[in-house]
Coordinates of C-alpha atoms in Angstrom, one line a residue:
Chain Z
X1 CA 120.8 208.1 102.3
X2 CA 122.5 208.8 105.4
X3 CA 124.5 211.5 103.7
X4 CA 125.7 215.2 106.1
X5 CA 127.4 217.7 104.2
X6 CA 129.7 220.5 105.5
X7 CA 131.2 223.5 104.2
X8 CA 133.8 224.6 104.0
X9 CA 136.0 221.8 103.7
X10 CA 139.3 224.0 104.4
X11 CA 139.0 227.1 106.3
X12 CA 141.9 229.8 107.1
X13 CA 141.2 233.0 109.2
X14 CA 142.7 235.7 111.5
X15 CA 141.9 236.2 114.5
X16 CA 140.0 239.5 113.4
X17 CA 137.9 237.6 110.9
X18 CA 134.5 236.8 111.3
X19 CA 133.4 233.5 109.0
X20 CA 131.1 230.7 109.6
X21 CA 130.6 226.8 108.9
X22 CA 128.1 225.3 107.5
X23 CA 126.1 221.8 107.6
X24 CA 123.5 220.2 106.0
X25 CA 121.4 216.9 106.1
X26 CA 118.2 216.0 104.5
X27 CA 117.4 212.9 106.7
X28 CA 114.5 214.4 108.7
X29 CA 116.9 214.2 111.6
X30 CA 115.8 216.6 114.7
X31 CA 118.9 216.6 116.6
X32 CA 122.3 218.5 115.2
X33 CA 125.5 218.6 116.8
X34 CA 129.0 220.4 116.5
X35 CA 131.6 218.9 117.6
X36 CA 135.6 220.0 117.9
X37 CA 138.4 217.7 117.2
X38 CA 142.0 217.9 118.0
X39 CA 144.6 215.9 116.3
X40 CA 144.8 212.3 117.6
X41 CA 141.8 213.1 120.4
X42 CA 138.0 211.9 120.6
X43 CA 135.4 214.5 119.1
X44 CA 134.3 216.7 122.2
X45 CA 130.5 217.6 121.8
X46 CA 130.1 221.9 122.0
X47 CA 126.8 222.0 121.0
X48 CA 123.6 220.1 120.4
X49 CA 120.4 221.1 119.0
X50 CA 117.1 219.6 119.6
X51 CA 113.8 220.6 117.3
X52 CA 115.9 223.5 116.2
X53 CA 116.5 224.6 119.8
X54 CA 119.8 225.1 121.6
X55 CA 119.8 222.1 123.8
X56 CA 123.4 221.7 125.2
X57 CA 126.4 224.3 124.8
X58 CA 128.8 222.7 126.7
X59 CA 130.5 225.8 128.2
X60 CA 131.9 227.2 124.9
X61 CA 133.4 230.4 125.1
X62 CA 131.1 233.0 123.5
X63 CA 133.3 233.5 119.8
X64 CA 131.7 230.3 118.5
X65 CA 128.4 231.5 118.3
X66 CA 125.5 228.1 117.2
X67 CA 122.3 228.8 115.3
X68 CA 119.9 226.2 114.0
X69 CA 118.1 228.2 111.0
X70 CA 116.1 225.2 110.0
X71 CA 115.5 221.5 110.8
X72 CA 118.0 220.8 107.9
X73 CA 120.7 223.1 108.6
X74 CA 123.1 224.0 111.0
X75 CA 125.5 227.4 111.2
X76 CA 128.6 227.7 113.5
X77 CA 129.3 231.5 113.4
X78 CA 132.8 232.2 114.4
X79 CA 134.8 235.6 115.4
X80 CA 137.6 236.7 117.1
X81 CA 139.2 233.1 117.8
X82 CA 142.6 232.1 118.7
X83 CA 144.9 229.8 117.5
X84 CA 144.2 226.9 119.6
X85 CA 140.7 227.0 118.4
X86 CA 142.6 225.5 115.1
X87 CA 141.0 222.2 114.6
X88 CA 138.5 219.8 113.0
X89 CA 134.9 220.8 113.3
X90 CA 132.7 217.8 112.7
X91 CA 128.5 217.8 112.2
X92 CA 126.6 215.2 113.1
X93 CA 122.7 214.6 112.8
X94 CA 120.2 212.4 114.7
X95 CA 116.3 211.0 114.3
X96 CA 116.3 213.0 117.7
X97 CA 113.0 210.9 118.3
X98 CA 114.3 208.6 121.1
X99 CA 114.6 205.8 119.2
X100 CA 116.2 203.2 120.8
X101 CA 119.3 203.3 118.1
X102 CA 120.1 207.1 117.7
X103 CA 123.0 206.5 115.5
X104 CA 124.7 210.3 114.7
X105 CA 125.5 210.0 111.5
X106 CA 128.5 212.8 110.6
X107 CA 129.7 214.8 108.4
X108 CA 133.4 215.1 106.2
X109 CA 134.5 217.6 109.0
X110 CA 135.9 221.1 108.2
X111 CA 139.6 221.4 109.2
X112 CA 140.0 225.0 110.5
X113 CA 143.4 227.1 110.9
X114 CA 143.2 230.4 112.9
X115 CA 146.5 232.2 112.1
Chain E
X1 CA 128.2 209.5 134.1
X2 CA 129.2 206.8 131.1
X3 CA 133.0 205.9 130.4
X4 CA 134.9 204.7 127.4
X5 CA 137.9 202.5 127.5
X6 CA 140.4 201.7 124.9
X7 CA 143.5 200.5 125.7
X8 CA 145.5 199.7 122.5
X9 CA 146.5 203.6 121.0
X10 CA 147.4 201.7 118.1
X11 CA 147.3 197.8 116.3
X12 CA 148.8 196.5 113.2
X13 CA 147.2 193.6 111.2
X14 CA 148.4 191.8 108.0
X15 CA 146.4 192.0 105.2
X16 CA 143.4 189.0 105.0
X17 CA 143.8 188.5 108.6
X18 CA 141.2 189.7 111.2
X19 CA 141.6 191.7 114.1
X20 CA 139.9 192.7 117.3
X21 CA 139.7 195.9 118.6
X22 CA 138.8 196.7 122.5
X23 CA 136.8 198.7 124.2
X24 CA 135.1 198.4 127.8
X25 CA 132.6 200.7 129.3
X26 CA 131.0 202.3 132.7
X27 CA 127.2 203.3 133.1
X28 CA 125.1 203.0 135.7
X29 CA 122.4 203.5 133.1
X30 CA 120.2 199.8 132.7
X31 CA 119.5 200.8 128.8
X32 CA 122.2 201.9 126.8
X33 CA 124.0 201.0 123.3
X34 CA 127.5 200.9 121.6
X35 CA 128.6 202.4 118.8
X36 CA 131.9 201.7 116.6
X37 CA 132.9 204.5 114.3
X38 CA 136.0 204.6 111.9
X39 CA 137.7 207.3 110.5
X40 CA 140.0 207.9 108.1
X41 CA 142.4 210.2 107.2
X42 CA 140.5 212.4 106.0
X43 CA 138.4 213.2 109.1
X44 CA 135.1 212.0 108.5
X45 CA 133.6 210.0 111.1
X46 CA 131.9 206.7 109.8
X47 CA 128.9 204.4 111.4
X48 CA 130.1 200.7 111.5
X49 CA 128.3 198.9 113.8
X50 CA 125.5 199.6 116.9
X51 CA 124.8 197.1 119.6
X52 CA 121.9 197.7 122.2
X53 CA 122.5 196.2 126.0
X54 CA 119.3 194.3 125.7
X55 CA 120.3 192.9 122.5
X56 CA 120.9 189.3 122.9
X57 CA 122.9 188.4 119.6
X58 CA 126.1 190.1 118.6
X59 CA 125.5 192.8 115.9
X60 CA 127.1 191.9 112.8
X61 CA 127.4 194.3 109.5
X62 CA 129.3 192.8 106.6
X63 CA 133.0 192.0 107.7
X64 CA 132.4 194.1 111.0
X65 CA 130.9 192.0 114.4
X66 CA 130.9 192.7 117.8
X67 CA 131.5 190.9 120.5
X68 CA 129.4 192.0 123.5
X69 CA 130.1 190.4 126.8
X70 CA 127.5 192.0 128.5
X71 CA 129.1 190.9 132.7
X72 CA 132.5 191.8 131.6
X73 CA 131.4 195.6 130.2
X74 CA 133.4 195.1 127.1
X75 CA 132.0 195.6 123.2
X76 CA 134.8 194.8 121.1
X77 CA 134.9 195.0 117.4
X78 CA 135.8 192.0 115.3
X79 CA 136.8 193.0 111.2
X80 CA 137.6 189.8 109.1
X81 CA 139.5 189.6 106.3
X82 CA 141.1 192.9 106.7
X83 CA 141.7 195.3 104.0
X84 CA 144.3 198.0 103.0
X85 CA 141.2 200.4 102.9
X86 CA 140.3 199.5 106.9
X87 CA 143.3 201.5 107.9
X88 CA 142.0 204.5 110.0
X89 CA 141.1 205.3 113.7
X90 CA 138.6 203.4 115.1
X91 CA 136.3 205.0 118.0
X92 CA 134.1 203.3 120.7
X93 CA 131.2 205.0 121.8
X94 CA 128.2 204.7 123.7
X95 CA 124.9 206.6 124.6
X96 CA 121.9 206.0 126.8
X97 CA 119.4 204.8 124.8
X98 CA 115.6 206.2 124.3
X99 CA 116.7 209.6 125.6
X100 CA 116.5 211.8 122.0
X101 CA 119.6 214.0 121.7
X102 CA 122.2 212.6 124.4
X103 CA 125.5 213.0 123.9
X104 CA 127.7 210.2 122.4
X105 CA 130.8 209.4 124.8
X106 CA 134.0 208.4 123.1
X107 CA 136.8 206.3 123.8
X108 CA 140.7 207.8 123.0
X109 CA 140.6 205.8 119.9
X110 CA 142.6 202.9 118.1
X111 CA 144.5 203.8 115.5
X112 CA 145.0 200.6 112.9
X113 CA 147.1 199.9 110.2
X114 CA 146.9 197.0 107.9
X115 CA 150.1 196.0 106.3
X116 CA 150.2 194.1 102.8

């Protein structure tokens, strides 16, 4: 089962609201990554977490807010964003073991609008 | 630092025929591998195919193969016999290998559409 799940699927806030995303995978996998995605662009990597610690925040501004409760989940706490932070947030999950492969296996993505 | 190249933004292909899709890369890495994802309309991002630089056959995974020229830095994909259900974007990406949690870099994307 290489299955990652993500909620919400939809998601519309304000720019006061605080909400959060959610993801999921029951692989075993030890890396977890969140990754943004505009329309018709590559995913851009904002965060990867190794063993359940912050390992790379690629210089995201501080209203997306990462936190790796457990080896199986992953929570991207959001507040006070902006409009252009409307997009597709997409999880992925690793072995995170060094294994010569690595595939990131992802999940359905959670298409966000900030109104 | 690792680079992704696809040229074709998008590709049409009639139905049953097969099609290849390009990509070339940059590393200065000796140990790396390629990764094809698709994905559809509907945003999630699909595995199809992995090939490692030390691998000396072409990885192949039902109607999906590609085509590693190792000199020429290219990793194409190869579908056969394509199917209504194969229209989507297609992303090349690639990744040093036995490093745990490094980044995947992506290519722009091909976006394909198979015609009945």
């Amino acid at each position: 089962d290489t299955e990652v799940t993500q909620t919400p699927k939809h998601l519309v806030m304000g720019m006061t609201n605080k909400k959060s995303l959610k993801c999921e995978q029951h692989m075993g996998h030890r890396a977890m990554y969140w990754y943004k995605q505009k329309a018709k662009k590559p995913p851009e990597l904002m965060f990867v977490y190794s063993y359940e610690k912050l390992s790379i925040n690629e210089s995201v501004p501080s209203r997306f807010s990462p936190e790796c409760p457990n080896s199986s989940l992953l929570n991207l706490h959001l507040h006070a964003l902006q409009p252009e932070d409307s997009a597709l947030y997409l999880c992925a999950s690793s072995p995170g073991d060094r294994a010569r492969q690595e595939t990131q296996y992802f999940g359905p993505g959670t298409r966000l609008l900030v109104l | 630092a690792q680079k992704i190249t696809q040229t074709q933004p998008g590709m049409f292909v009639q139905e049953k025929e097969a099609v290849t899709l390009d990509c070339t890369y940059d590393t200065s890495d000796q140990s790396y591998g390629l990764f094809w994802y698709k994905q559809p309309s509907s945003g999630e991002m699909i595995f199809l195919i992995y090939q490692g630089s030390y691998d000396e056959q072409n990885a192949t995974e039902g109607r999906y193969s590609l085509n590693f020229q190792k000199a020429r830095k290219s990793a194409n994909l190869v579908i056969s016999a394509s199917q209504l259900g194969d229209s989507a974007m297609y992303f090349c990406a690639m990744r040093e290998q036995y490093s745990g949690n490094t980044p995947l870099v992506f290519g722009k994307g091909t976006r394909l559409s198979v015609i009945a």
